Amino acid sequence: MIRLFKVKEKQKEDAENNTGGTPVKKQCAGELRLHKDITELNLPEACKISFPNGQDDLMNFEVSIKPDEGYYQNGTFVFSFEVPPIYPHDAPKVKCKTKVDIFFLNFIHMLLLFNHAIKLELYTFESNLQVYHPNIDLEGNVCLNVLREDWKPVLNINTIIYGLYHLFTVMLDHSIFFAFSF
């Protein structure tokens, strides 16, 4: 048993010598799968991905979506992704970083109820744009089926980003809002 530890220590020393003195960080299975997913991303032009903590931290990144059609055209919506180490067995945690304004929420809700043909013109300013979306709560939690009950390990980051994109470009029939308004 002691001999095994000595062999492992020797291998570690050899690895440090070959890499210039810094030990090589092992990647977990989730990081390897995420690396594959990110290299295979096929995003719409309206979606951009960024790594605020640098390219070394793949497990935390942001996606900004700027819809080119629909009610939310010209708005910019930023989502933070926190990927668990056991990805893809657990879905990433996705939060909307764009703030929600309760007064704007009521205004948009009334517009959708009474005149679903109105197209909103949203513009981003230097401060946080405050928006309403029926699938995003006041804390930024996103209601998207593939993030919860319909998540399966065969799904990937591309699927989630397309789901978020469609939340802002494909609007449901306005009659569904009557069911939630009372």
PDB file of C-alpha atoms in Angstrom:
ATOM      1  CA  MET A   1       0.000   0.000   0.000  1.00  0.00           C
ATOM      2  CA  ILE A   2       2.790   2.423   0.883  1.00  0.00           C
ATOM      3  CA  ARG A   3       4.450   1.635  -2.420  1.00  0.00           C
ATOM      4  CA  LEU A   4       1.279   2.711  -4.296  1.00  0.00           C
ATOM      5  CA  PHE A   5       1.363   6.116  -2.610  1.00  0.00           C
ATOM      6  CA  LYS A   6       5.023   6.553  -3.572  1.00  0.00           C
ATOM      7  CA  VAL A   7       4.210   5.713  -7.198  1.00  0.00           C
ATOM      8  CA  LYS A   8       1.363   8.271  -7.186  1.00  0.00           C
ATOM      9  CA  GLU A   9       3.637  10.928  -5.660  1.00  0.00           C
ATOM     10  CA  LYS A  10       6.263  10.195  -8.329  1.00  0.00           C
ATOM     11  CA  GLN A  11       3.645  10.548 -11.087  1.00  0.00           C
ATOM     12  CA  LYS A  12       2.476  13.862  -9.600  1.00  0.00           C
ATOM     13  CA  GLU A  13       6.050  15.166  -9.455  1.00  0.00           C
ATOM     14  CA  ASP A  14       6.637  14.141 -13.071  1.00  0.00           C
ATOM     15  CA  ALA A  15       3.444  15.910 -14.136  1.00  0.00           C
ATOM     16  CA  GLU A  16       4.506  19.079 -12.286  1.00  0.00           C
ATOM     17  CA  ASN A  17       7.954  19.007 -13.899  1.00  0.00           C
ATOM     18  CA  ASN A  18       6.451  18.577 -17.381  1.00  0.00           C
ATOM     19  CA  THR A  19       4.016  21.490 -16.963  1.00  0.00           C
ATOM     20  CA  GLY A  20       6.426  23.991 -15.479  1.00  0.00           C
ATOM     21  CA  GLY A  21       5.735  23.455 -11.785  1.00  0.00           C
ATOM     22  CA  THR A  22       1.957  23.875 -11.658  1.00  0.00           C
ATOM     23  CA  PRO A  23      -0.109  20.748 -11.143  1.00  0.00           C
ATOM     24  CA  VAL A  24      -2.634  19.954 -13.868  1.00  0.00           C
ATOM     25  CA  LYS A  25      -6.236  20.492 -12.752  1.00  0.00           C
ATOM     26  CA  LYS A  26      -8.418  17.509 -13.492  1.00  0.00           C
ATOM     27  CA  GLN A  27     -11.688  18.263 -15.225  1.00  0.00           C
ATOM     28  CA  CYS A  28     -14.855  16.664 -13.962  1.00  0.00           C
ATOM     29  CA  ALA A  29     -17.193  14.896 -16.372  1.00  0.00           C
ATOM     30  CA  GLY A  30     -19.549  17.881 -16.349  1.00  0.00           C
ATOM     31  CA  GLU A  31     -16.775  20.224 -17.499  1.00  0.00           C
ATOM     32  CA  LEU A  32     -15.795  17.876 -20.310  1.00  0.00           C
ATOM     33  CA  ARG A  33     -19.395  17.612 -21.543  1.00  0.00           C
ATOM     34  CA  LEU A  34     -19.893  21.386 -21.219  1.00  0.00           C
ATOM     35  CA  HIS A  35     -16.704  22.033 -23.202  1.00  0.00           C
ATOM     36  CA  LYS A  36     -18.085  19.792 -25.960  1.00  0.00           C
ATOM     37  CA  ASP A  37     -21.479  21.557 -25.863  1.00  0.00           C
ATOM     38  CA  ILE A  38     -19.910  25.017 -26.070  1.00  0.00           C
ATOM     39  CA  THR A  39     -17.659  24.105 -28.990  1.00  0.00           C
ATOM     40  CA  GLU A  40     -20.691  22.729 -30.859  1.00  0.00           C
ATOM     41  CA  LEU A  41     -22.958  25.751 -30.178  1.00  0.00           C
ATOM     42  CA  ASN A  42     -25.038  26.864 -33.139  1.00  0.00           C
ATOM     43  CA  LEU A  43     -26.624  30.057 -31.842  1.00  0.00           C
ATOM     44  CA  PRO A  44     -29.027  32.367 -33.643  1.00  0.00           C
ATOM     45  CA  GLU A  45     -27.555  35.760 -34.543  1.00  0.00           C
ATOM     46  CA  ALA A  46     -29.609  37.357 -31.771  1.00  0.00           C
ATOM     47  CA  CYS A  47     -27.787  35.351 -29.047  1.00  0.00           C
ATOM     48  CA  LYS A  48     -24.284  35.937 -27.698  1.00  0.00           C
ATOM     49  CA  ILE A  49     -22.331  34.003 -25.078  1.00  0.00           C
ATOM     50  CA  SER A  50     -19.735  35.524 -22.744  1.00  0.00           C
ATOM     51  CA  PHE A  51     -17.566  34.328 -19.875  1.00  0.00           C
ATOM     52  CA  PRO A  52     -17.392  37.097 -17.225  1.00  0.00           C
ATOM     53  CA  ASN A  53     -14.982  35.070 -15.048  1.00  0.00           C
ATOM     54  CA  GLY A  54     -12.697  34.281 -17.987  1.00  0.00           C
ATOM     55  CA  GLN A  55     -12.468  31.315 -20.347  1.00  0.00           C
ATOM     56  CA  ASP A  56     -11.094  29.123 -17.533  1.00  0.00           C
ATOM     57  CA  ASP A  57     -14.460  29.098 -15.719  1.00  0.00           C
ATOM     58  CA  LEU A  58     -16.698  27.269 -18.194  1.00  0.00           C
ATOM     59  CA  MET A  59     -19.214  26.346 -15.512  1.00  0.00           C
ATOM     60  CA  ASN A  60     -20.438  29.951 -15.155  1.00  0.00           C
ATOM     61  CA  PHE A  61     -21.281  32.046 -18.176  1.00  0.00           C
ATOM     62  CA  GLU A  62     -23.811  34.531 -19.523  1.00  0.00           C
ATOM     63  CA  VAL A  63     -26.007  34.539 -22.591  1.00  0.00           C
ATOM     64  CA  SER A  64     -27.504  37.751 -23.936  1.00  0.00           C
ATOM     65  CA  ILE A  65     -30.516  37.592 -26.190  1.00  0.00           C
ATOM     66  CA  LYS A  66     -31.609  40.484 -28.386  1.00  0.00           C
ATOM     67  CA  PRO A  67     -34.823  39.400 -30.145  1.00  0.00           C
ATOM     68  CA  ASP A  68     -35.175  40.554 -33.746  1.00  0.00           C
ATOM     69  CA  GLU A  69     -38.953  40.055 -33.849  1.00  0.00           C
ATOM     70  CA  GLY A  70     -41.995  39.919 -31.564  1.00  0.00           C
ATOM     71  CA  TYR A  71     -43.109  41.977 -28.573  1.00  0.00           C
ATOM     72  CA  TYR A  72     -39.603  42.148 -27.124  1.00  0.00           C
ATOM     73  CA  GLN A  73     -37.848  43.296 -30.301  1.00  0.00           C
ATOM     74  CA  ASN A  74     -34.812  45.535 -29.635  1.00  0.00           C
ATOM     75  CA  GLY A  75     -34.652  44.532 -25.962  1.00  0.00           C
ATOM     76  CA  THR A  76     -31.519  42.929 -24.555  1.00  0.00           C
ATOM     77  CA  PHE A  77     -31.962  40.189 -21.985  1.00  0.00           C
ATOM     78  CA  VAL A  78     -29.040  38.724 -20.057  1.00  0.00           C
ATOM     79  CA  PHE A  79     -29.161  35.259 -18.495  1.00  0.00           C
ATOM     80  CA  SER A  80     -26.582  33.764 -16.149  1.00  0.00           C
ATOM     81  CA  PHE A  81     -25.887  30.040 -16.365  1.00  0.00           C
ATOM     82  CA  GLU A  82     -24.503  28.062 -13.446  1.00  0.00           C
ATOM     83  CA  VAL A  83     -23.681  24.528 -14.545  1.00  0.00           C
ATOM     84  CA  PRO A  84     -23.491  21.852 -11.818  1.00  0.00           C
ATOM     85  CA  PRO A  85     -20.506  19.473 -11.682  1.00  0.00           C
ATOM     86  CA  ILE A  86     -22.785  16.520 -12.456  1.00  0.00           C
ATOM     87  CA  TYR A  87     -24.015  18.076 -15.705  1.00  0.00           C
ATOM     88  CA  PRO A  88     -25.694  16.703 -17.872  1.00  0.00           C
ATOM     89  CA  HIS A  89     -27.528  14.654 -15.230  1.00  0.00           C
ATOM     90  CA  ASP A  90     -28.756  17.881 -13.627  1.00  0.00           C
ATOM     91  CA  ALA A  91     -29.891  20.887 -15.649  1.00  0.00           C
ATOM     92  CA  PRO A  92     -27.991  24.177 -15.408  1.00  0.00           C
ATOM     93  CA  LYS A  93     -29.397  26.884 -13.136  1.00  0.00           C
ATOM     94  CA  VAL A  94     -30.481  29.797 -15.316  1.00  0.00           C
ATOM     95  CA  LYS A  95     -31.386  33.248 -13.988  1.00  0.00           C
ATOM     96  CA  CYS A  96     -32.475  36.349 -15.844  1.00  0.00           C
ATOM     97  CA  LYS A  97     -30.202  39.211 -14.801  1.00  0.00           C
ATOM     98  CA  THR A  98     -32.378  41.818 -16.510  1.00  0.00           C
ATOM     99  CA  LYS A  99     -34.553  43.253 -13.752  1.00  0.00           C
ATOM    100  CA  VAL A 100     -38.340  43.057 -13.668  1.00  0.00           C
ATOM    101  CA  ASP A 101     -40.408  46.126 -12.846  1.00  0.00           C
ATOM    102  CA  ILE A 102     -43.829  45.447 -11.281  1.00  0.00           C
ATOM    103  CA  PHE A 103     -45.393  48.592 -12.770  1.00  0.00           C
ATOM    104  CA  PHE A 104     -44.170  47.683 -16.228  1.00  0.00           C
ATOM    105  CA  LEU A 105     -45.461  44.166 -15.566  1.00  0.00           C
ATOM    106  CA  ASN A 106     -49.012  45.433 -15.053  1.00  0.00           C
ATOM    107  CA  PHE A 107     -48.799  47.732 -18.086  1.00  0.00           C
ATOM    108  CA  ILE A 108     -47.624  44.963 -20.416  1.00  0.00           C
ATOM    109  CA  HIS A 109     -50.160  42.539 -18.989  1.00  0.00           C
ATOM    110  CA  MET A 110     -52.985  44.979 -19.786  1.00  0.00           C
ATOM    111  CA  LEU A 111     -51.666  45.532 -23.306  1.00  0.00           C
ATOM    112  CA  LEU A 112     -51.504  41.806 -23.930  1.00  0.00           C
ATOM    113  CA  LEU A 113     -55.015  41.302 -22.596  1.00  0.00           C
ATOM    114  CA  PHE A 114     -56.697  44.089 -24.527  1.00  0.00           C
ATOM    115  CA  ASN A 115     -54.666  44.522 -27.666  1.00  0.00           C
ATOM    116  CA  HIS A 116     -52.332  41.664 -28.502  1.00  0.00           C
ATOM    117  CA  ALA A 117     -51.378  43.319 -31.803  1.00  0.00           C
ATOM    118  CA  ILE A 118     -49.380  46.118 -30.139  1.00  0.00           C
ATOM    119  CA  LYS A 119     -45.665  45.646 -30.656  1.00  0.00           C
ATOM    120  CA  LEU A 120     -43.501  46.963 -27.835  1.00  0.00           C
ATOM    121  CA  GLU A 121     -40.382  48.901 -28.636  1.00  0.00           C
ATOM    122  CA  LEU A 122     -37.811  48.240 -25.935  1.00  0.00           C
ATOM    123  CA  TYR A 123     -34.427  49.877 -25.786  1.00  0.00           C
ATOM    124  CA  THR A 124     -31.540  49.233 -23.441  1.00  0.00           C
ATOM    125  CA  PHE A 125     -30.052  52.078 -21.494  1.00  0.00           C
ATOM    126  CA  GLU A 126     -26.949  52.186 -19.343  1.00  0.00           C
ATOM    127  CA  SER A 127     -29.012  51.210 -16.308  1.00  0.00           C
ATOM    128  CA  ASN A 128     -30.743  47.842 -16.141  1.00  0.00           C
ATOM    129  CA  LEU A 129     -33.698  47.558 -18.474  1.00  0.00           C
ATOM    130  CA  GLN A 130     -36.730  46.505 -16.503  1.00  0.00           C
ATOM    131  CA  VAL A 131     -39.082  44.195 -18.349  1.00  0.00           C
ATOM    132  CA  TYR A 132     -41.946  41.794 -17.857  1.00  0.00           C
ATOM    133  CA  HIS A 133     -42.251  38.318 -19.240  1.00  0.00           C
ATOM    134  CA  PRO A 134     -44.828  35.757 -18.092  1.00  0.00           C
ATOM    135  CA  ASN A 135     -42.120  33.061 -17.823  1.00  0.00           C
ATOM    136  CA  ILE A 136     -39.738  35.093 -15.618  1.00  0.00           C
ATOM    137  CA  ASP A 137     -40.526  35.964 -12.009  1.00  0.00           C
ATOM    138  CA  LEU A 138     -39.403  38.989  -9.995  1.00  0.00           C
ATOM    139  CA  GLU A 139     -36.220  37.223  -8.787  1.00  0.00           C
ATOM    140  CA  GLY A 140     -35.180  36.274 -12.323  1.00  0.00           C
ATOM    141  CA  ASN A 141     -36.142  32.596 -12.127  1.00  0.00           C
ATOM    142  CA  VAL A 142     -36.997  31.253 -15.559  1.00  0.00           C
ATOM    143  CA  CYS A 143     -39.934  28.934 -16.177  1.00  0.00           C
ATOM    144  CA  LEU A 144     -38.813  26.742 -19.053  1.00  0.00           C
ATOM    145  CA  ASN A 145     -39.784  23.074 -19.238  1.00  0.00           C
ATOM    146  CA  VAL A 146     -36.328  21.864 -20.330  1.00  0.00           C
ATOM    147  CA  LEU A 147     -34.820  23.403 -17.180  1.00  0.00           C
ATOM    148  CA  ARG A 148     -37.087  21.419 -14.887  1.00  0.00           C
ATOM    149  CA  GLU A 149     -39.393  18.478 -15.507  1.00  0.00           C
ATOM    150  CA  ASP A 150     -38.429  17.817 -19.143  1.00  0.00           C
ATOM    151  CA  TRP A 151     -34.645  17.885 -18.618  1.00  0.00           C
ATOM    152  CA  LYS A 152     -32.840  14.830 -19.932  1.00  0.00           C
ATOM    153  CA  PRO A 153     -29.075  14.206 -20.158  1.00  0.00           C
ATOM    154  CA  VAL A 154     -29.293  14.088 -23.974  1.00  0.00           C
ATOM    155  CA  LEU A 155     -30.258  17.786 -24.006  1.00  0.00           C
ATOM    156  CA  ASN A 156     -27.522  20.412 -24.136  1.00  0.00           C
ATOM    157  CA  ILE A 157     -26.798  24.118 -23.688  1.00  0.00           C
ATOM    158  CA  ASN A 158     -27.870  24.830 -27.267  1.00  0.00           C
ATOM    159  CA  THR A 159     -31.353  23.472 -26.456  1.00  0.00           C
ATOM    160  CA  ILE A 160     -31.680  25.765 -23.447  1.00  0.00           C
ATOM    161  CA  ILE A 161     -30.530  28.856 -25.342  1.00  0.00           C
ATOM    162  CA  TYR A 162     -32.987  28.168 -28.175  1.00  0.00           C
ATOM    163  CA  GLY A 163     -35.729  27.695 -25.567  1.00  0.00           C
ATOM    164  CA  LEU A 164     -34.907  31.081 -24.031  1.00  0.00           C
ATOM    165  CA  TYR A 165     -34.769  32.688 -27.476  1.00  0.00           C
ATOM    166  CA  HIS A 166     -38.213  31.343 -28.334  1.00  0.00           C
ATOM    167  CA  LEU A 167     -39.638  32.735 -25.078  1.00  0.00           C
ATOM    168  CA  PHE A 168     -39.011  36.197 -26.519  1.00  0.00           C
ATOM    169  CA  THR A 169     -39.794  35.659 -30.190  1.00  0.00           C
ATOM    170  CA  VAL A 170     -42.748  33.267 -30.252  1.00  0.00           C
ATOM    171  CA  MET A 171     -45.706  34.677 -28.344  1.00  0.00           C
ATOM    172  CA  LEU A 172     -48.453  32.425 -27.085  1.00  0.00           C
ATOM    173  CA  ASP A 173     -52.056  32.978 -28.060  1.00  0.00           C
ATOM    174  CA  HIS A 174     -53.287  35.949 -26.005  1.00  0.00           C
ATOM    175  CA  SER A 175     -56.269  33.974 -24.668  1.00  0.00           C
ATOM    176  CA  ILE A 176     -53.939  32.085 -22.320  1.00  0.00           C
ATOM    177  CA  PHE A 177     -53.379  35.312 -20.357  1.00  0.00           C
ATOM    178  CA  PHE A 178     -57.047  35.418 -19.394  1.00  0.00           C
ATOM    179  CA  ALA A 179     -56.622  32.127 -17.527  1.00  0.00           C
ATOM    180  CA  PHE A 180     -53.897  33.622 -15.317  1.00  0.00           C
ATOM    181  CA  SER A 181     -55.328  37.110 -14.877  1.00  0.00           C
ATOM    182  CA  PHE A 182     -58.111  36.251 -12.437  1.00  0.00           C
TER     183      PHE A 182
END
